[in-house]
JSON list of C-alpha atoms in Angstrom, two decimals:
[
{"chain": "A", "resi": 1, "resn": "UNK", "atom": "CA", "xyz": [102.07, 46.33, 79.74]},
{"chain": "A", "resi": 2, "resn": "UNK", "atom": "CA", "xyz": [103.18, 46.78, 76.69]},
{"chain": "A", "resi": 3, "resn": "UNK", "atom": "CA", "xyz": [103.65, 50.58, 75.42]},
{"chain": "A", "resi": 4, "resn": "UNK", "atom": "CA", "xyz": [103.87, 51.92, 71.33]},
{"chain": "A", "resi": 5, "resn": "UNK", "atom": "CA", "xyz": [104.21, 55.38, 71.15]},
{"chain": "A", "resi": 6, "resn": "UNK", "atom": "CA", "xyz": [103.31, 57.08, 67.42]},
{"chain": "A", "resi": 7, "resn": "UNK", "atom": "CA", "xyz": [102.71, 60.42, 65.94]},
{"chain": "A", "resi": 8, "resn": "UNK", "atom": "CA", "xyz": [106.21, 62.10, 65.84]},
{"chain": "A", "resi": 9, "resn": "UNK", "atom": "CA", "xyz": [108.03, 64.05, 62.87]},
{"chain": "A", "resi": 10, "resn": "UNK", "atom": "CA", "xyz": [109.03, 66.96, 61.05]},
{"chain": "A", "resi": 11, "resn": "UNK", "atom": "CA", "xyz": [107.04, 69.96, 61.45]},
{"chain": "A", "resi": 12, "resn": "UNK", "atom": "CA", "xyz": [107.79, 74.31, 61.44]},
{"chain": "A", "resi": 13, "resn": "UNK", "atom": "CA", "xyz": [107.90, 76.09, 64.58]},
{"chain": "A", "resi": 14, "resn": "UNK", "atom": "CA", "xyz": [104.41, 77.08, 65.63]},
{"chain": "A", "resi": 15, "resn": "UNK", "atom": "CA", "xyz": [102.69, 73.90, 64.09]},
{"chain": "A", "resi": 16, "resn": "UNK", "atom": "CA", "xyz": [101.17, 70.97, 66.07]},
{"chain": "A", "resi": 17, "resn": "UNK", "atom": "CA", "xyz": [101.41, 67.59, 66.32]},
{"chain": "A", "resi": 18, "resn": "UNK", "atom": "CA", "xyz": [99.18, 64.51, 68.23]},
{"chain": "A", "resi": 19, "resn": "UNK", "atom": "CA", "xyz": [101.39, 61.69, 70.00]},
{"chain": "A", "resi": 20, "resn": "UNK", "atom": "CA", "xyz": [99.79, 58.54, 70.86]},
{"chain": "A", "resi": 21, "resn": "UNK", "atom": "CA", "xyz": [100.59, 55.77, 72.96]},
{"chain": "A", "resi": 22, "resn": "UNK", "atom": "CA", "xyz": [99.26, 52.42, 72.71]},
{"chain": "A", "resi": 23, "resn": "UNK", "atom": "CA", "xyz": [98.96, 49.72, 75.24]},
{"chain": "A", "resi": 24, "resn": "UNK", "atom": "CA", "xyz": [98.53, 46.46, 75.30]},
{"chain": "A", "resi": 25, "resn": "UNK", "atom": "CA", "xyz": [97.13, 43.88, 77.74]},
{"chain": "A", "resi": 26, "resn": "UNK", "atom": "CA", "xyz": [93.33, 44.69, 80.25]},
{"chain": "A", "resi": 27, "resn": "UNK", "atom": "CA", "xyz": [95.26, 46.64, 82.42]},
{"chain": "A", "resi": 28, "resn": "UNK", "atom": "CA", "xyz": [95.65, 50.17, 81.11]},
{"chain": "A", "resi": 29, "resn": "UNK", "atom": "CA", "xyz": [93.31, 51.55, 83.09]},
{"chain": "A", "resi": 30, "resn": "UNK", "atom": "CA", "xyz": [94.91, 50.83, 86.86]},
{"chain": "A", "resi": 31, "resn": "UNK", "atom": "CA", "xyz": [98.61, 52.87, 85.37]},
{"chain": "A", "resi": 32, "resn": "UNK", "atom": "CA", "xyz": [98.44, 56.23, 85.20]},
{"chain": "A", "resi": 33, "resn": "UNK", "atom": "CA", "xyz": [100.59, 57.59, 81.91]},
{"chain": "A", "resi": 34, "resn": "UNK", "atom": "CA", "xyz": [103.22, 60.04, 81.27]},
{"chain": "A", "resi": 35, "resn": "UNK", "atom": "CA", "xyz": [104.78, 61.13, 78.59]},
{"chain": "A", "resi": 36, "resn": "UNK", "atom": "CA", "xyz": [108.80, 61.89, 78.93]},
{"chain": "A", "resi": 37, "resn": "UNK", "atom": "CA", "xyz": [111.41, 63.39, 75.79]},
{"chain": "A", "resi": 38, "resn": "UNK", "atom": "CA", "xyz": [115.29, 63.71, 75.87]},
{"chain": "A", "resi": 39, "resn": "UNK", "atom": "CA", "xyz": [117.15, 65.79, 73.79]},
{"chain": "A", "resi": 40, "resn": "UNK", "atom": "CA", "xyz": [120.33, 65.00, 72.38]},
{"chain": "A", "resi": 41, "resn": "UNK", "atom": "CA", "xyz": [123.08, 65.54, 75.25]},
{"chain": "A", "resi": 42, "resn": "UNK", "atom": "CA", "xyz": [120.38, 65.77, 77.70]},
{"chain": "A", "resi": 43, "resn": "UNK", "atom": "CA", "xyz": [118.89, 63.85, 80.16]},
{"chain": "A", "resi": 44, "resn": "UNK", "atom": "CA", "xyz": [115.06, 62.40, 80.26]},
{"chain": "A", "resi": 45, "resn": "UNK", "atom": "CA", "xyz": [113.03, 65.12, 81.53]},
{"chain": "A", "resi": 46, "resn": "UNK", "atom": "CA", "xyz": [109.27, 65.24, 82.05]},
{"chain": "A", "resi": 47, "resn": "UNK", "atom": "CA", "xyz": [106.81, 66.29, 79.96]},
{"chain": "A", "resi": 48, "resn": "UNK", "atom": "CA", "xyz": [103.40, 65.36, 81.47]},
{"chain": "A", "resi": 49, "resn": "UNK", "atom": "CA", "xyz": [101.48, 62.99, 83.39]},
{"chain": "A", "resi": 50, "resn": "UNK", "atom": "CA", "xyz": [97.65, 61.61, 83.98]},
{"chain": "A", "resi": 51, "resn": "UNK", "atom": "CA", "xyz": [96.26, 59.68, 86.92]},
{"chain": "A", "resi": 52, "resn": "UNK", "atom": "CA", "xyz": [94.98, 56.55, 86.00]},
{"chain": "A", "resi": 53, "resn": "UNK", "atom": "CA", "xyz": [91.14, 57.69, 85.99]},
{"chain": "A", "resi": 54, "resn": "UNK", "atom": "CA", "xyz": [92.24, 60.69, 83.87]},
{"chain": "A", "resi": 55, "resn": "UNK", "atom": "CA", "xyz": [90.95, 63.34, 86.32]},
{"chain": "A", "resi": 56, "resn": "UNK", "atom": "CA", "xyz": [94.55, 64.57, 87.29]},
{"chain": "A", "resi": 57, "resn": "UNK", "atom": "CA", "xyz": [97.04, 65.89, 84.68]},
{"chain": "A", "resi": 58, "resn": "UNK", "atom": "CA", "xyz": [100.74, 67.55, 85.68]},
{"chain": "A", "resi": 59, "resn": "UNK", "atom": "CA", "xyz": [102.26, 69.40, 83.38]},
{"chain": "A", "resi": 60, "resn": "UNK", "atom": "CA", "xyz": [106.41, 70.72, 82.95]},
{"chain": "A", "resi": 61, "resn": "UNK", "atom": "CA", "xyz": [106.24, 74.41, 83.26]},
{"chain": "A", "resi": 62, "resn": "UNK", "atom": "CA", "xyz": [108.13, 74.54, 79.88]},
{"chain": "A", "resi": 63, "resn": "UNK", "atom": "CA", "xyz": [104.86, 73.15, 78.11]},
{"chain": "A", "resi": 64, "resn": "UNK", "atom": "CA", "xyz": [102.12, 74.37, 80.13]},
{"chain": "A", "resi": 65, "resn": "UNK", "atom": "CA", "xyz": [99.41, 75.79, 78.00]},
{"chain": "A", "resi": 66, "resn": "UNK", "atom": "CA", "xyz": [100.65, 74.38, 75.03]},
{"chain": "A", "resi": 67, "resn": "UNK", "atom": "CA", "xyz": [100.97, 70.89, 75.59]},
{"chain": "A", "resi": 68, "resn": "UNK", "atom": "CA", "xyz": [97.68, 68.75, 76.82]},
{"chain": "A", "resi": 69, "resn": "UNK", "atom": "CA", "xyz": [97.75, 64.96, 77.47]},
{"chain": "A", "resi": 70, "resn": "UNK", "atom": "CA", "xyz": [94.38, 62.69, 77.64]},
{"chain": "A", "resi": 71, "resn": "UNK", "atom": "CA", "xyz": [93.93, 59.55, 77.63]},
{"chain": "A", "resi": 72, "resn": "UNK", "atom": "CA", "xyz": [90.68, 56.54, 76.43]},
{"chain": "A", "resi": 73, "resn": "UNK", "atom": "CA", "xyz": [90.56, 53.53, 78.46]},
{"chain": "A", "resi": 74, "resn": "UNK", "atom": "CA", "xyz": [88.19, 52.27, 76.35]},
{"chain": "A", "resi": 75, "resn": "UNK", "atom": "CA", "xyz": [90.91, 52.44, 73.40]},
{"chain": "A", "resi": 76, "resn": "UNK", "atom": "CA", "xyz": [94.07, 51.50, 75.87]},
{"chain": "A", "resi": 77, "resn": "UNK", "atom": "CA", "xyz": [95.62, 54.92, 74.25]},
{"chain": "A", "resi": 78, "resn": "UNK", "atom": "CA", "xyz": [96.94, 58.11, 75.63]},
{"chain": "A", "resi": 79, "resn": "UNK", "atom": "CA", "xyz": [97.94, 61.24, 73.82]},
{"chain": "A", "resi": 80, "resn": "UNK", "atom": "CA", "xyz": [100.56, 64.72, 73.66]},
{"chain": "A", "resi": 81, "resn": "UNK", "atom": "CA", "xyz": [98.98, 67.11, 71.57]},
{"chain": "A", "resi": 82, "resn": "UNK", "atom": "CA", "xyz": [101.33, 69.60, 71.20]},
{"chain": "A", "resi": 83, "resn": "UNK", "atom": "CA", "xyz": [100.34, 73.00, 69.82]},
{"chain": "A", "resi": 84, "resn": "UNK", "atom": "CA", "xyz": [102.76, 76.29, 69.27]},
{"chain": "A", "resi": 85, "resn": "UNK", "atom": "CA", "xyz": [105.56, 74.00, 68.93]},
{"chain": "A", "resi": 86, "resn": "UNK", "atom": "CA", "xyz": [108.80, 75.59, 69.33]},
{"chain": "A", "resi": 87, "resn": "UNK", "atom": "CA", "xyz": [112.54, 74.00, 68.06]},
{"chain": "A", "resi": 88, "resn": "UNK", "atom": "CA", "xyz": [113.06, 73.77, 72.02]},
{"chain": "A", "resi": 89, "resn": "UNK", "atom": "CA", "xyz": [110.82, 71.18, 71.55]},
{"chain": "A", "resi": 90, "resn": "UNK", "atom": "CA", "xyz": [112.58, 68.84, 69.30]},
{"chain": "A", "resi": 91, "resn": "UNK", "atom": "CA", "xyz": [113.75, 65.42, 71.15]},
{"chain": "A", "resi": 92, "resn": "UNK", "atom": "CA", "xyz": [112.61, 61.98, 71.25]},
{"chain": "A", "resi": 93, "resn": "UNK", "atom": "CA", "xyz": [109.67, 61.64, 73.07]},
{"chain": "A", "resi": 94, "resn": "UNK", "atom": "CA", "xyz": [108.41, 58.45, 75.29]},
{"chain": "A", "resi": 95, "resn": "UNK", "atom": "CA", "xyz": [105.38, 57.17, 76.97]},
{"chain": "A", "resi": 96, "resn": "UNK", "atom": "CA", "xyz": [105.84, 55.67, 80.36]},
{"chain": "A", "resi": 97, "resn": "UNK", "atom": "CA", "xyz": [103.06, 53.74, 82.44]},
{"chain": "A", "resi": 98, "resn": "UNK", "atom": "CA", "xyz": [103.32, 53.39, 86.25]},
{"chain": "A", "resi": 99, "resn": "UNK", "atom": "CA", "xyz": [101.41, 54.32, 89.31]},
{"chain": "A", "resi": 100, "resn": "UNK", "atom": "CA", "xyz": [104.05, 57.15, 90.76]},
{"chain": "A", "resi": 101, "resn": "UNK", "atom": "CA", "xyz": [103.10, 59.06, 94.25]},
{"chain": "A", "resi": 102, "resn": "UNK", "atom": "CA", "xyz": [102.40, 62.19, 93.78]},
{"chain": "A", "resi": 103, "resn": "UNK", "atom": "CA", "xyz": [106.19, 63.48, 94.87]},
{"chain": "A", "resi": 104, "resn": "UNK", "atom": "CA", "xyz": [107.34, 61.30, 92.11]},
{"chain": "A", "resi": 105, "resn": "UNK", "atom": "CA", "xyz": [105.55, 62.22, 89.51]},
{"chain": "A", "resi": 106, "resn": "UNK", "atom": "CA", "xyz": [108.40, 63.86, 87.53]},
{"chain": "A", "resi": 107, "resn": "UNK", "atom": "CA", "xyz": [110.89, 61.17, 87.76]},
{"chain": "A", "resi": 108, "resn": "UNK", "atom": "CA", "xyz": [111.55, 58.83, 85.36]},
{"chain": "A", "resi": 109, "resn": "UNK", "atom": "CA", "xyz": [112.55, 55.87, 87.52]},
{"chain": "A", "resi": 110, "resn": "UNK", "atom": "CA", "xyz": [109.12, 55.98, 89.01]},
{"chain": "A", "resi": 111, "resn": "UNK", "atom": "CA", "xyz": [107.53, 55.09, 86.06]},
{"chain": "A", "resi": 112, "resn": "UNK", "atom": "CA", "xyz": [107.36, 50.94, 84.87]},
{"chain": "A", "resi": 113, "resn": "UNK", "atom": "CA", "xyz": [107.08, 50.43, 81.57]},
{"chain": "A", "resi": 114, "resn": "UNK", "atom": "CA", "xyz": [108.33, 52.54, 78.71]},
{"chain": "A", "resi": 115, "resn": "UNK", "atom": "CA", "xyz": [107.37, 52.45, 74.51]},
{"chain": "A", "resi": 116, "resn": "UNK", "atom": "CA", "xyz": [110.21, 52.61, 72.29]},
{"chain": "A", "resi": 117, "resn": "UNK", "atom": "CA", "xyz": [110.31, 57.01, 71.72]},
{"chain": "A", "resi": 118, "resn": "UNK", "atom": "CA", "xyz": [109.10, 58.54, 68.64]},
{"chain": "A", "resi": 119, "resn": "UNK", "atom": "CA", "xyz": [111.41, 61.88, 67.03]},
{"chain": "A", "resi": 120, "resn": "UNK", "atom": "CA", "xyz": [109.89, 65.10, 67.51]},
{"chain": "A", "resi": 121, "resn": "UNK", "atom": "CA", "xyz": [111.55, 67.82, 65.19]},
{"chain": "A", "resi": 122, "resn": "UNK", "atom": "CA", "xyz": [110.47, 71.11, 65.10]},
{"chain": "A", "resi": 123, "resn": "UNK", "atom": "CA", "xyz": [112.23, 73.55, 62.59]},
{"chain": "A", "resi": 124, "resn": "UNK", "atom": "CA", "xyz": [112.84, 77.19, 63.02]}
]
């Protein structure tokens, strides 16, 4: 699988922007997707995650409420929409595909393929 993640740039604090991801290859459906961002200085941390069938989404605390990811099968895509962005916020963020246990769902290593990152910036 193949993974291009879009959407990112330059917006005020309290503004919202749409990520996408797209995939390539039949077999988006059977990976679930999560979307990941690291800060400069900081480690990968995780942002959110939905099961393959899109019935299950997993959120960081840090985002909950504001944050909501989906996902079409039909259109090999997922999305971040990101609402009441704050400059917290501001990082490179990066879709991930994989098919982590539930335990795992937060790490980064359990997670196959990764797009390239788009730049989030959010201005105060």
């Amino acid at each position: 699988v193949q993974l291009q993640a879009s959407g990112g740039g330059l917006v005020q604090a309290g503004g919202s922007l749409r990520l996408s991801c797209a995939a390539s290859g039949r077999t988006f459906s059977t990976y679930g997707m999560g979307w990941f961002r690291q800060a400069p200085g900081k480690e990968r941390e995780f942002v959110a995650t939905i099961r393959r069938s899109g019935g299950s989404t997993y959120y960081a605390d840090s985002v909950k409420g504001r944050f909501t990811i989906s996902r079409d099968n039909a259109k090999n895509t997922a999305y971040l929409q990101m609402n009441s962005l704050k400059p917290e916020d501001t990082a490179v963020y990066y879709c991930a595909a994989g098919n982590p246990v539930l335990s795992g769902i937060t790490w980064s290593s359990a997670y196959n393929y990764w797009g390239q990152g788009t730049q989030v910036t959010v201005s105060s």
